[in-house]
CSV table of C-alpha atoms and ligand atoms in Angstrom, one decimal:
chain,number,residue,atom,x,y,z
S,1,MET,CA,-20.5,-2.7,-1.7
S,2,THR,CA,-19.8,-2.0,1.9
S,3,ILE,CA,-17.7,-3.4,4.7
S,4,LYS,CA,-19.3,-3.9,8.1
S,5,LEU,CA,-17.8,-5.1,11.3
S,6,ASN,CA,-20.0,-6.2,14.2
S,7,LYS,CA,-18.5,-6.6,17.6
S,8,LEU,CA,-15.4,-8.0,15.9
S,9,THR,CA,-13.0,-9.4,18.5
S,10,LYS,CA,-9.6,-11.1,18.3
S,11,ARG,CA,-7.9,-12.7,21.3
S,12,PHE,CA,-4.4,-14.1,21.3
S,13,GLY,CA,-4.4,-16.2,24.5
S,14,SER,CA,-5.1,-13.8,27.3
S,15,LEU,CA,-4.4,-10.7,25.2
S,16,THR,CA,-7.5,-9.0,23.6
S,17,ALA,CA,-5.9,-7.4,20.5
S,18,VAL,CA,-9.3,-6.3,19.0
S,19,ASP,CA,-12.1,-5.7,21.4
S,20,ALA,CA,-15.7,-5.9,20.1
S,21,ILE,CA,-15.4,-3.2,17.5
S,22,ASP,CA,-18.2,-2.0,15.3
S,23,LEU,CA,-17.3,-0.2,12.0
S,24,ASP,CA,-19.0,0.6,8.7
S,25,VAL,CA,-17.1,1.5,5.6
S,26,GLY,CA,-19.5,2.8,2.9
S,27,ASP,CA,-19.3,2.2,-0.8
S,28,GLY,CA,-16.4,4.2,-2.3
S,29,GLU,CA,-15.4,5.4,1.2
S,30,VAL,CA,-11.8,5.6,2.3
S,31,LEU,CA,-11.5,4.9,6.0
S,32,CYS,CA,-8.2,5.1,7.9
S,33,LEU,CA,-7.5,3.0,11.0
S,34,LEU,CA,-5.2,5.2,13.0
S,35,GLY,CA,-3.6,4.6,16.3
S,36,PRO,CA,-0.4,3.9,18.2
S,37,SER,CA,1.7,0.8,17.7
S,38,GLY,CA,0.0,-2.4,19.0
S,39,CYS,CA,-3.5,-1.0,19.2
S,40,GLY,CA,-4.9,-3.7,16.9
S,41,LYS,CA,-5.0,-2.0,13.5
S,42,THR,CA,-3.3,-4.7,11.5
S,43,THR,CA,-5.2,-7.5,13.3
S,44,THR,CA,-8.4,-5.8,12.3
S,45,LEU,CA,-7.4,-5.5,8.7
S,46,ARG,CA,-6.2,-9.1,8.6
S,47,MET,CA,-9.6,-10.3,9.9
S,48,VAL,CA,-11.3,-8.4,7.1
S,49,ALA,CA,-9.0,-10.0,4.6
S,50,GLY,CA,-9.5,-13.5,6.0
S,51,LEU,CA,-5.8,-13.9,7.1
S,52,GLU,CA,-6.8,-14.0,10.7
S,53,ALA,CA,-9.9,-15.8,12.1
S,54,ALA,CA,-12.1,-13.7,14.3
S,55,THR,CA,-12.6,-14.9,17.9
S,56,GLU,CA,-16.0,-13.4,18.0
S,57,GLY,CA,-18.2,-11.0,15.9
S,58,ASP,CA,-18.9,-10.7,12.2
S,59,VAL,CA,-17.1,-9.5,9.1
S,60,MET,CA,-19.7,-8.5,6.5
S,61,LEU,CA,-18.8,-7.7,2.9
S,62,GLY,CA,-21.6,-6.4,0.8
S,63,GLY,CA,-24.1,-7.4,3.5
S,64,LYS,CA,-22.9,-11.0,3.5
S,65,ARG,CA,-21.1,-12.6,6.5
S,66,VAL,CA,-17.8,-13.9,5.2
S,67,ASN,CA,-16.1,-15.1,8.5
S,68,GLU,CA,-15.9,-18.7,7.1
S,69,LEU,CA,-14.6,-17.7,3.6
S,70,ALA,CA,-11.0,-18.1,2.7
S,71,PRO,CA,-9.1,-14.9,1.7
S,72,ARG,CA,-9.4,-15.7,-2.1
S,73,GLN,CA,-13.1,-16.2,-1.9
S,74,ARG,CA,-13.6,-12.8,-0.3
S,75,ASN,CA,-12.3,-11.0,-3.4
S,76,VAL,CA,-10.5,-8.3,-1.4
S,77,ALA,CA,-7.1,-6.9,-2.2
S,78,MET,CA,-4.7,-6.6,0.7
S,79,SER,CA,-1.3,-5.0,0.2
S,80,PHE,CA,1.2,-4.4,2.9
S,81,GLN,CA,3.1,-1.7,1.1
S,82,PHE,CA,3.7,-0.8,-2.5
S,83,TYR,CA,6.2,-3.5,-3.3
S,84,ALA,CA,9.3,-2.9,-5.4
S,85,LEU,CA,8.8,-3.6,-9.1
S,86,TYR,CA,10.4,-6.4,-11.1
S,87,PRO,CA,13.4,-4.6,-12.7
S,88,SER,CA,13.6,-6.8,-15.8
S,89,LEU,CA,9.8,-6.5,-16.7
S,90,SER,CA,8.2,-3.7,-18.5
S,91,VAL,CA,5.6,-1.5,-16.8
S,92,ALA,CA,2.9,-3.5,-18.6
S,93,ASP,CA,4.3,-6.8,-17.5
S,94,ASN,CA,4.7,-5.6,-13.9
S,95,LEU,CA,1.0,-4.5,-13.9
S,96,ALA,CA,-0.1,-7.8,-15.4
S,97,TYR,CA,1.9,-9.9,-12.9
S,98,PRO,CA,-0.8,-10.4,-10.2
S,99,LEU,CA,-3.3,-11.5,-12.9
S,100,HIS,CA,-1.3,-14.5,-14.0
S,101,ALA,CA,-2.4,-16.4,-10.9
S,102,GLU,CA,-6.0,-15.7,-11.9
S,103,LYS,CA,-6.0,-17.8,-15.1
S,104,LEU,CA,-7.4,-15.0,-17.2
S,105,SER,CA,-7.2,-14.9,-21.0
S,106,GLY,CA,-4.5,-12.9,-22.7
S,107,ALA,CA,-7.1,-10.5,-24.1
S,108,GLU,CA,-8.6,-10.0,-20.6
S,109,ILE,CA,-5.2,-9.3,-19.1
S,110,GLU,CA,-4.5,-6.8,-21.8
S,111,LYS,CA,-7.8,-5.1,-21.2
S,112,ARG,CA,-7.2,-4.8,-17.5
S,113,VAL,CA,-3.7,-3.4,-18.0
S,114,ALA,CA,-5.1,-0.8,-20.3
S,115,GLN,CA,-7.8,0.2,-17.8
S,116,VAL,CA,-5.4,0.6,-14.9
S,117,ALA,CA,-2.8,2.4,-17.1
S,118,LYS,CA,-5.6,4.9,-18.0
S,119,THR,CA,-6.7,5.4,-14.5
S,120,LEU,CA,-3.1,6.0,-13.3
S,121,GLN,CA,-1.9,7.8,-16.4
S,122,LEU,CA,0.7,5.2,-17.2
S,123,GLU,CA,-0.2,4.8,-20.9
S,124,SER,CA,2.8,6.5,-22.3
S,125,ILE,CA,5.3,4.5,-20.3
S,126,LEU,CA,3.9,1.0,-20.5
S,127,LYS,CA,6.9,-0.3,-22.5
S,128,ARG,CA,9.6,1.1,-20.2
S,129,THR,CA,11.4,-0.9,-17.5
S,130,PRO,CA,11.5,0.4,-13.9
S,131,SER,CA,15.0,1.8,-14.3
S,132,GLN,CA,13.7,4.2,-16.9
S,133,LEU,CA,11.0,5.6,-14.6
S,134,ALA,CA,10.9,8.6,-12.3
S,135,GLU,CA,10.3,7.7,-8.6
S,136,GLY,CA,6.7,9.0,-8.7
S,137,GLU,CA,6.0,6.9,-11.8
S,138,LYS,CA,7.4,3.8,-10.1
S,139,GLN,CA,5.0,4.3,-7.2
S,140,ARG,CA,2.1,4.7,-9.6
S,141,VAL,CA,2.9,1.4,-11.2
S,142,ALA,CA,3.2,-0.2,-7.8
S,143,VAL,CA,-0.3,1.2,-6.9
S,144,GLY,CA,-1.6,-0.2,-10.2
S,145,ARG,CA,-0.3,-3.6,-9.4
S,146,SER,CA,-2.2,-3.7,-6.1
S,147,ILE,CA,-5.5,-2.6,-7.7
S,148,ILE,CA,-5.4,-4.6,-11.0
S,149,ARG,CA,-7.2,-7.6,-9.7
S,150,ASP,CA,-10.3,-5.4,-9.5
S,151,PRO,CA,-11.3,-6.6,-6.0
S,152,GLN,CA,-14.5,-5.5,-4.3
S,153,CYS,CA,-12.6,-3.6,-1.7
S,154,PHE,CA,-9.1,-2.5,-0.9
S,155,LEU,CA,-7.1,-3.0,2.3
S,156,PHE,CA,-3.8,-1.3,2.7
S,157,ASP,CA,-1.4,-1.8,5.6
S,158,GLU,CA,1.0,1.2,6.1
S,159,PRO,CA,1.2,1.6,2.3
S,160,LEU,CA,3.6,4.5,2.3
S,161,SER,CA,5.8,3.5,5.3
S,162,ARG,CA,8.9,2.6,3.2
S,163,LEU,CA,8.9,5.8,1.1
S,164,ASP,CA,11.1,8.9,1.7
S,165,VAL,CA,9.4,12.0,3.0
S,166,GLN,CA,9.0,13.8,-0.3
S,167,LEU,CA,7.6,10.8,-2.2
S,168,ARG,CA,5.2,10.2,0.6
S,169,GLU,CA,3.8,13.6,0.3
S,170,GLU,CA,3.3,13.2,-3.5
S,171,MET,CA,1.8,9.7,-3.1
S,172,ARG,CA,-0.7,10.7,-0.4
S,173,GLY,CA,-2.4,13.0,-2.9
S,174,GLU,CA,-2.1,10.6,-5.8
S,175,ILE,CA,-3.5,7.7,-3.9
S,176,LYS,CA,-6.4,9.7,-2.7
S,177,GLU,CA,-7.3,10.6,-6.3
S,178,VAL,CA,-6.9,7.1,-7.6
S,179,LEU,CA,-9.1,5.7,-4.7
S,180,GLN,CA,-11.8,8.3,-5.5
S,181,ASP,CA,-11.9,7.1,-9.1
S,182,LEU,CA,-12.1,3.5,-8.1
S,183,SER,CA,-15.1,3.9,-5.8
S,184,ARG,CA,-14.5,0.9,-3.7
S,185,PRO,CA,-14.6,0.7,0.1
S,186,THR,CA,-11.1,1.0,1.3
S,187,VAL,CA,-9.4,0.6,4.7
S,188,ILE,CA,-5.9,2.0,5.2
S,189,VAL,CA,-4.0,1.2,8.3
S,190,THR,CA,-1.5,3.9,9.4
S,191,HIS,CA,0.1,5.2,12.5
S,192,ASP,CA,0.9,8.4,10.7
S,193,GLN,CA,-1.8,11.0,11.4
S,194,LEU,CA,-0.8,13.2,8.5
S,195,GLU,CA,-1.4,10.3,6.1
S,196,ALA,CA,-4.8,9.7,7.7
S,197,LEU,CA,-5.8,13.3,7.7
S,198,THR,CA,-5.0,13.8,4.1
S,199,MET,CA,-6.2,10.5,2.6
S,200,ALA,CA,-9.3,9.5,4.6
S,201,ASP,CA,-12.9,10.3,4.2
S,202,ARG,CA,-13.2,9.2,7.8
S,203,ILE,CA,-10.7,8.2,10.4
S,204,ALA,CA,-11.2,5.5,13.1
S,205,VAL,CA,-8.9,6.3,16.0
S,206,MET,CA,-8.0,3.1,17.9
S,207,ARG,CA,-6.5,2.5,21.3
S,208,ASP,CA,-6.0,-0.8,23.1
S,209,GLY,CA,-8.2,-2.8,20.7
S,210,ARG,CA,-11.0,-0.3,20.8
S,211,ILE,CA,-12.3,2.4,18.6
S,212,GLU,CA,-12.2,5.8,20.4
S,213,GLN,CA,-13.8,7.9,17.7
S,214,VAL,CA,-14.9,7.6,14.0
S,215,ASP,CA,-15.4,10.8,12.2
S,216,THR,CA,-14.1,13.0,9.4
S,217,PRO,CA,-10.6,14.2,9.5
S,218,HIS,CA,-11.9,17.7,10.3
S,219,ASN,CA,-14.0,16.5,13.2
S,220,VAL,CA,-11.5,14.3,14.9
S,221,PHE,CA,-9.2,17.3,14.9
S,222,GLN,CA,-11.7,19.9,15.7
S,223,THR,CA,-14.0,18.1,18.1
S,224,PRO,CA,-12.1,15.2,19.7
S,225,SER,CA,-14.5,13.1,21.7
S,226,ASN,CA,-12.1,12.3,24.5
S,227,LEU,CA,-8.7,13.1,26.0
S,228,PHE,CA,-6.9,10.3,24.1
S,229,VAL,CA,-8.1,11.5,20.7
S,230,ALA,CA,-7.3,15.1,21.6
S,231,GLY,CA,-3.8,14.3,22.6
S,232,PHE,CA,-3.2,11.9,19.7
S,233,ILE,CA,-4.4,14.0,16.8
S,234,GLY,CA,-2.5,17.2,15.9
S,235,THR,CA,1.1,18.2,16.0
S,236,PRO,CA,2.5,19.7,18.1
S,237,GLN,CA,0.3,18.0,20.6
S,238,MET,CA,-2.6,19.8,22.2
S,239,ASN,CA,-1.8,21.3,25.6
S,240,LEU,CA,-3.7,19.3,28.2
S,241,ILE,CA,-3.7,20.9,31.6
S,242,PRO,CA,-5.4,19.3,34.7
S,243,ALA,CA,-7.5,21.9,36.6
S,244,THR,CA,-10.1,22.1,39.3
S,245,LEU,CA,-13.3,24.1,38.8
S,246,LYS,CA,-13.5,26.6,41.7
S,247,GLY,CA,-16.8,28.0,40.6
S,248,SER,CA,-18.7,29.9,38.0
S,249,ASN,CA,-20.9,32.9,38.1
S,250,GLY,CA,-24.3,33.5,36.5
S,251,ASP,CA,-22.6,34.9,33.3
S,252,GLY,CA,-20.9,31.6,32.7
S,253,LEU,CA,-17.5,32.9,33.7
S,254,ALA,CA,-15.7,29.9,35.1
S,255,ASP,CA,-12.8,30.0,37.5
S,256,PHE,CA,-10.2,27.2,37.2
S,257,ALA,CA,-7.4,26.5,39.6
S,258,PHE,CA,-4.2,24.8,38.6
S,259,GLU,CA,-1.6,22.9,40.6
S,260,GLY,CA,0.8,25.6,41.9
S,261,GLU,CA,-1.8,28.3,43.0
S,262,GLN,CA,-2.3,29.8,39.5
S,263,SER,CA,-5.9,30.2,38.2
S,264,LEU,CA,-7.7,31.7,35.3
S,265,LYS,CA,-11.2,32.7,34.4
S,266,ILE,CA,-12.8,32.0,31.1
S,267,LYS,CA,-16.3,32.2,29.7
S,268,VAL,CA,-17.1,28.6,28.8
S,269,ASP,CA,-20.7,28.2,29.9
S,270,PRO,CA,-23.1,26.5,29.4
S,271,ALA,CA,-20.7,23.5,29.6
S,272,VAL,CA,-19.4,24.1,33.1
S,273,SER,CA,-22.9,24.5,34.5
S,274,LYS,CA,-23.1,20.7,34.4
S,275,LEU,CA,-20.2,20.6,36.9
S,276,SER,CA,-20.1,21.3,40.6
S,277,PRO,CA,-17.4,23.4,42.2
S,278,GLY,CA,-14.4,21.1,43.0
S,279,ALA,CA,-14.8,19.1,39.8
S,280,LYS,CA,-11.6,17.9,38.3
S,281,VAL,CA,-11.3,18.6,34.6
S,282,THR,CA,-8.6,18.9,31.9
S,283,LEU,CA,-8.4,22.1,29.8
S,284,GLY,CA,-7.2,21.5,26.2
S,285,ILE,CA,-5.9,24.1,23.9
S,286,ARG,CA,-3.8,23.6,20.7
S,287,PRO,CA,-0.4,25.3,20.6
S,288,ARG,CA,-1.5,27.5,17.7
S,289,ASN,CA,-4.5,28.8,19.7
S,290,LEU,CA,-2.7,29.9,22.9
S,291,GLU,CA,-2.3,33.7,22.8
S,292,MET,CA,0.5,35.8,24.3
S,293,SER,CA,0.1,38.8,26.6
S,294,VAL,CA,2.8,41.0,27.9
S,295,GLU,CA,0.7,41.8,31.0
S,296,PRO,CA,-1.0,39.2,33.2
S,297,THR,CA,-4.7,38.9,32.4
S,298,GLU,CA,-7.7,37.2,34.0
S,299,ASP,CA,-7.6,34.4,31.4
S,300,SER,CA,-3.8,33.8,31.3
S,301,LEU,CA,-1.3,31.6,32.9
S,302,SER,CA,2.2,32.9,33.7
S,303,THR,CA,4.9,30.8,32.2
S,304,LYS,CA,8.6,30.9,31.4
S,305,ILE,CA,10.1,30.0,28.0
S,306,ASP,CA,12.3,26.9,28.3
S,307,MET,CA,13.2,26.4,24.7
S,308,VAL,CA,12.5,28.0,21.3
S,309,GLU,CA,12.4,25.8,18.2
S,310,PRO,CA,12.3,27.6,14.8
S,311,MET,CA,10.1,25.6,12.4
S,312,GLY,CA,10.4,27.8,9.3
S,313,ALA,CA,7.4,30.0,9.0
S,314,GLU,CA,6.5,29.4,12.6
S,315,THR,CA,8.2,29.1,15.9
S,316,LEU,CA,7.4,26.5,18.6
S,317,ALA,CA,8.0,27.7,22.1
S,318,HIS,CA,8.2,25.2,25.1
S,319,MET,CA,7.1,26.9,28.3
S,320,HIS,CA,6.7,25.9,31.9
S,321,ASP,CA,4.7,27.3,34.8
S,322,GLY,CA,6.6,25.3,37.4
S,323,TYR,CA,4.1,22.4,37.2
S,324,HIS,CA,3.0,22.0,33.6
S,325,ASP,CA,4.7,22.0,30.2
S,326,LEU,CA,3.0,24.1,27.6
S,327,ARG,CA,3.6,24.5,23.8
S,328,LEU,CA,2.9,27.6,21.8
S,329,VAL,CA,3.2,28.1,18.1
S,330,THR,CA,3.5,31.5,16.7
S,331,ASP,CA,4.7,33.4,13.6
S,332,TRP,CA,8.4,33.3,13.2
S,333,ARG,CA,8.7,37.1,13.4
S,334,VAL,CA,7.5,37.2,17.0
S,335,PRO,CA,10.7,37.6,19.1
S,336,LEU,CA,10.9,34.9,21.7
S,337,SER,CA,13.9,34.1,23.9
S,338,GLU,CA,14.6,31.3,26.3
S,339,GLY,CA,14.1,32.5,29.9
S,340,ASP,CA,11.5,35.1,28.9
S,341,LEU,CA,8.4,35.4,31.1
S,342,MET,CA,5.2,35.1,29.1
S,343,HIS,CA,1.5,35.2,29.9
S,344,THR,CA,-0.4,32.7,27.9
S,345,ARG,CA,-4.1,33.3,27.3
S,346,PHE,CA,-6.7,30.6,26.8
S,347,PRO,CA,-9.3,32.1,24.4
S,348,PRO,CA,-12.7,30.6,25.3
S,349,ASP,CA,-13.5,29.9,21.6
S,350,THR,CA,-10.5,27.5,21.3
S,351,THR,CA,-10.5,25.9,24.7
S,352,HIS,CA,-11.7,22.3,25.1
S,353,ILE,CA,-12.8,20.9,28.4
S,354,PHE,CA,-12.6,17.2,29.4
S,355,THR,CA,-14.2,15.6,32.4
S,356,GLU,CA,-12.5,13.5,35.0
S,357,ASP,CA,-13.5,10.3,33.1
S,358,GLU,CA,-11.6,11.7,30.1
S,359,GLN,CA,-14.7,12.4,28.0
S,360,VAL,CA,-15.3,15.7,26.2
S,361,LEU,CA,-17.5,18.2,28.1
S,362,ARG,CA,-17.0,21.1,25.7
S,363,SER,CA,-15.3,21.3,22.3
S,364,ALA,CA,-13.8,24.5,21.0
S,365,PRO,CA,-16.8,25.8,19.1
Z,401,ATP,P1,1.7,-1.9,14.6
Z,401,ATP,O1,1.4,-0.6,14.0
Z,401,ATP,O2,2.8,-1.9,15.5
Z,401,ATP,O3,1.6,-3.0,13.6
Z,401,ATP,P2,-1.1,-2.5,15.3
Z,401,ATP,O4,-2.0,-1.5,15.8
Z,401,ATP,O5,-1.2,-2.9,13.8
Z,401,ATP,O6,0.4,-2.1,15.6
Z,401,ATP,P3,-1.4,-5.3,15.8
Z,401,ATP,O7,-0.3,-5.7,15.0
Z,401,ATP,O8,-2.8,-5.5,15.3
Z,401,ATP,O9,-1.3,-3.8,16.2
Z,401,ATP,O10,-1.3,-6.0,17.2
Z,401,ATP,C1,-2.2,-5.8,18.3
Z,401,ATP,C2,-1.7,-6.6,19.5
Z,401,ATP,O11,-1.8,-8.0,19.2
Z,401,ATP,C3,-0.3,-6.4,19.9
Z,401,ATP,O12,-0.1,-6.4,21.3
Z,401,ATP,C4,0.5,-7.5,19.2
Z,401,ATP,O13,1.6,-7.9,20.0
Z,401,ATP,C5,-0.6,-8.6,19.4
Z,401,ATP,N1,-0.5,-9.7,18.3
Z,401,ATP,C6,-0.6,-9.4,17.0
Z,401,ATP,N2,-0.5,-10.6,16.3
Z,401,ATP,C7,-0.3,-11.6,17.2
Z,401,ATP,C8,-0.1,-13.0,17.1
Z,401,ATP,N3,-0.1,-13.6,16.0
Z,401,ATP,N4,0.1,-13.7,18.3
Z,401,ATP,C9,0.1,-13.0,19.5
Z,401,ATP,N5,-0.1,-11.7,19.6
Z,401,ATP,C10,-0.3,-11.0,18.5
C-alpha cells in the first residue's frame, strides 16, 4: 500500500493553498509534512482523506485514483489529535468505541481490541477506567482508538499539540514504535520540527503551498537544499550571512566580503569555482559549528557579544558585527560575558553556501 500525490492542487478562490505538489509515501513509511502556519499542510492531508476536494491533480492510494471516493470508501484513518477518553468507559470499551459505527460482530470487535491492546501493551489495564490510568497509558489508549479501525493508511494532524512538554517527549518515541509495528503508510502534519525529526522516516518541508525538500531527517538538517529549509530546520536557527565573493585563488581559497568592510577567507572550492567574482551568496553556519578565537584570523569575523543565554549544558551567545546578528552555542563552561569582543571562525567543513536565487551551492560536507 502506498500514497501518491500527483500535481495535487487546492485553490480557495484566488488563494492557492496547495500548489501542484508531488509526493510518494511508501508502504510502512512515516512521512511528516512540516512547515510554518498556513503553508498548506492540513489542506494536503484533508485532500488525502477526502475531506477536501482537490482542484487539480490526483490522490492515489495503493495505485488507484481515489479523488472521487468519499472519505469512508478510502479506508484511511484521519485523527486530528489524540482525543480525550470517555471517563465512564473502561479501556476496552474506549478502544472498541470507533468500531461500533462499523457494524462488526461482537467477536470481531473483541478480537480487534485484543490485537490493539497487544500492540500497545494495554492488556493488563483493559478493565480500568481512565481515572485509574497514568498519563502515558491514557495516551496509548488514545492512540489505540485512532488505529483500531485498521485502515490502509494513517493521517495525523498535529497529534501531540495538546500535550504537555514531558508527555510529548514520551509520546514521540512511543508513536514511532507503534507506527513501525503497524507498517502502514502514515502522514503526520506538524509545525514542530522536533516532532518531525524524531518521528519521521522522511520529512517534506512545505512553504506557501509547495514542497521545498523531501528527505530523511538527517539530510534535511545536514544538507538543506535551499535557504528556506536551512533557516527553518534546526534550533537555534542557522546563521545566514549575506556576502559577496571577492575572488578565489587556484587553491580554492575564497574571499568573501560582508556588509561593513569585514571579510574572511575560507577554502570552499570546488563550489565557488562556479561563481564569478562579485557574485552574491549567503554563507550558512549552524550556531554549534561557529568556533571562537581570541585573535583575529583569516577565516573569522569580529563580533561583540550582546547577550548570553544559559541553556543548561550549553550556552547560547547572541553576537553582532554591527550589521549582522550571529548565534553561537558552546559548552557552558566557556566563560562568555556581554560586551566581550570575539572572533568567530567559519570552519570550511561546516559552512554552507547558498546562491543569490536561494538554492544550495555547497552543503557542509
Ligand atoms: P496551520 O498549521 O496553521 O493549520 P497549515 O499549513 O495546515 O497551517 P492550511 O490550514 O492547509 O495550512 O491552510 C493553507 C492556506 O489555505 C491558509 O492560507 C488558509 O488560510 C487557507 N485555507 C484553509 N482552508 C480554507 C478554507 N476552507 N477556505 C479558505 N481558505 C482556506
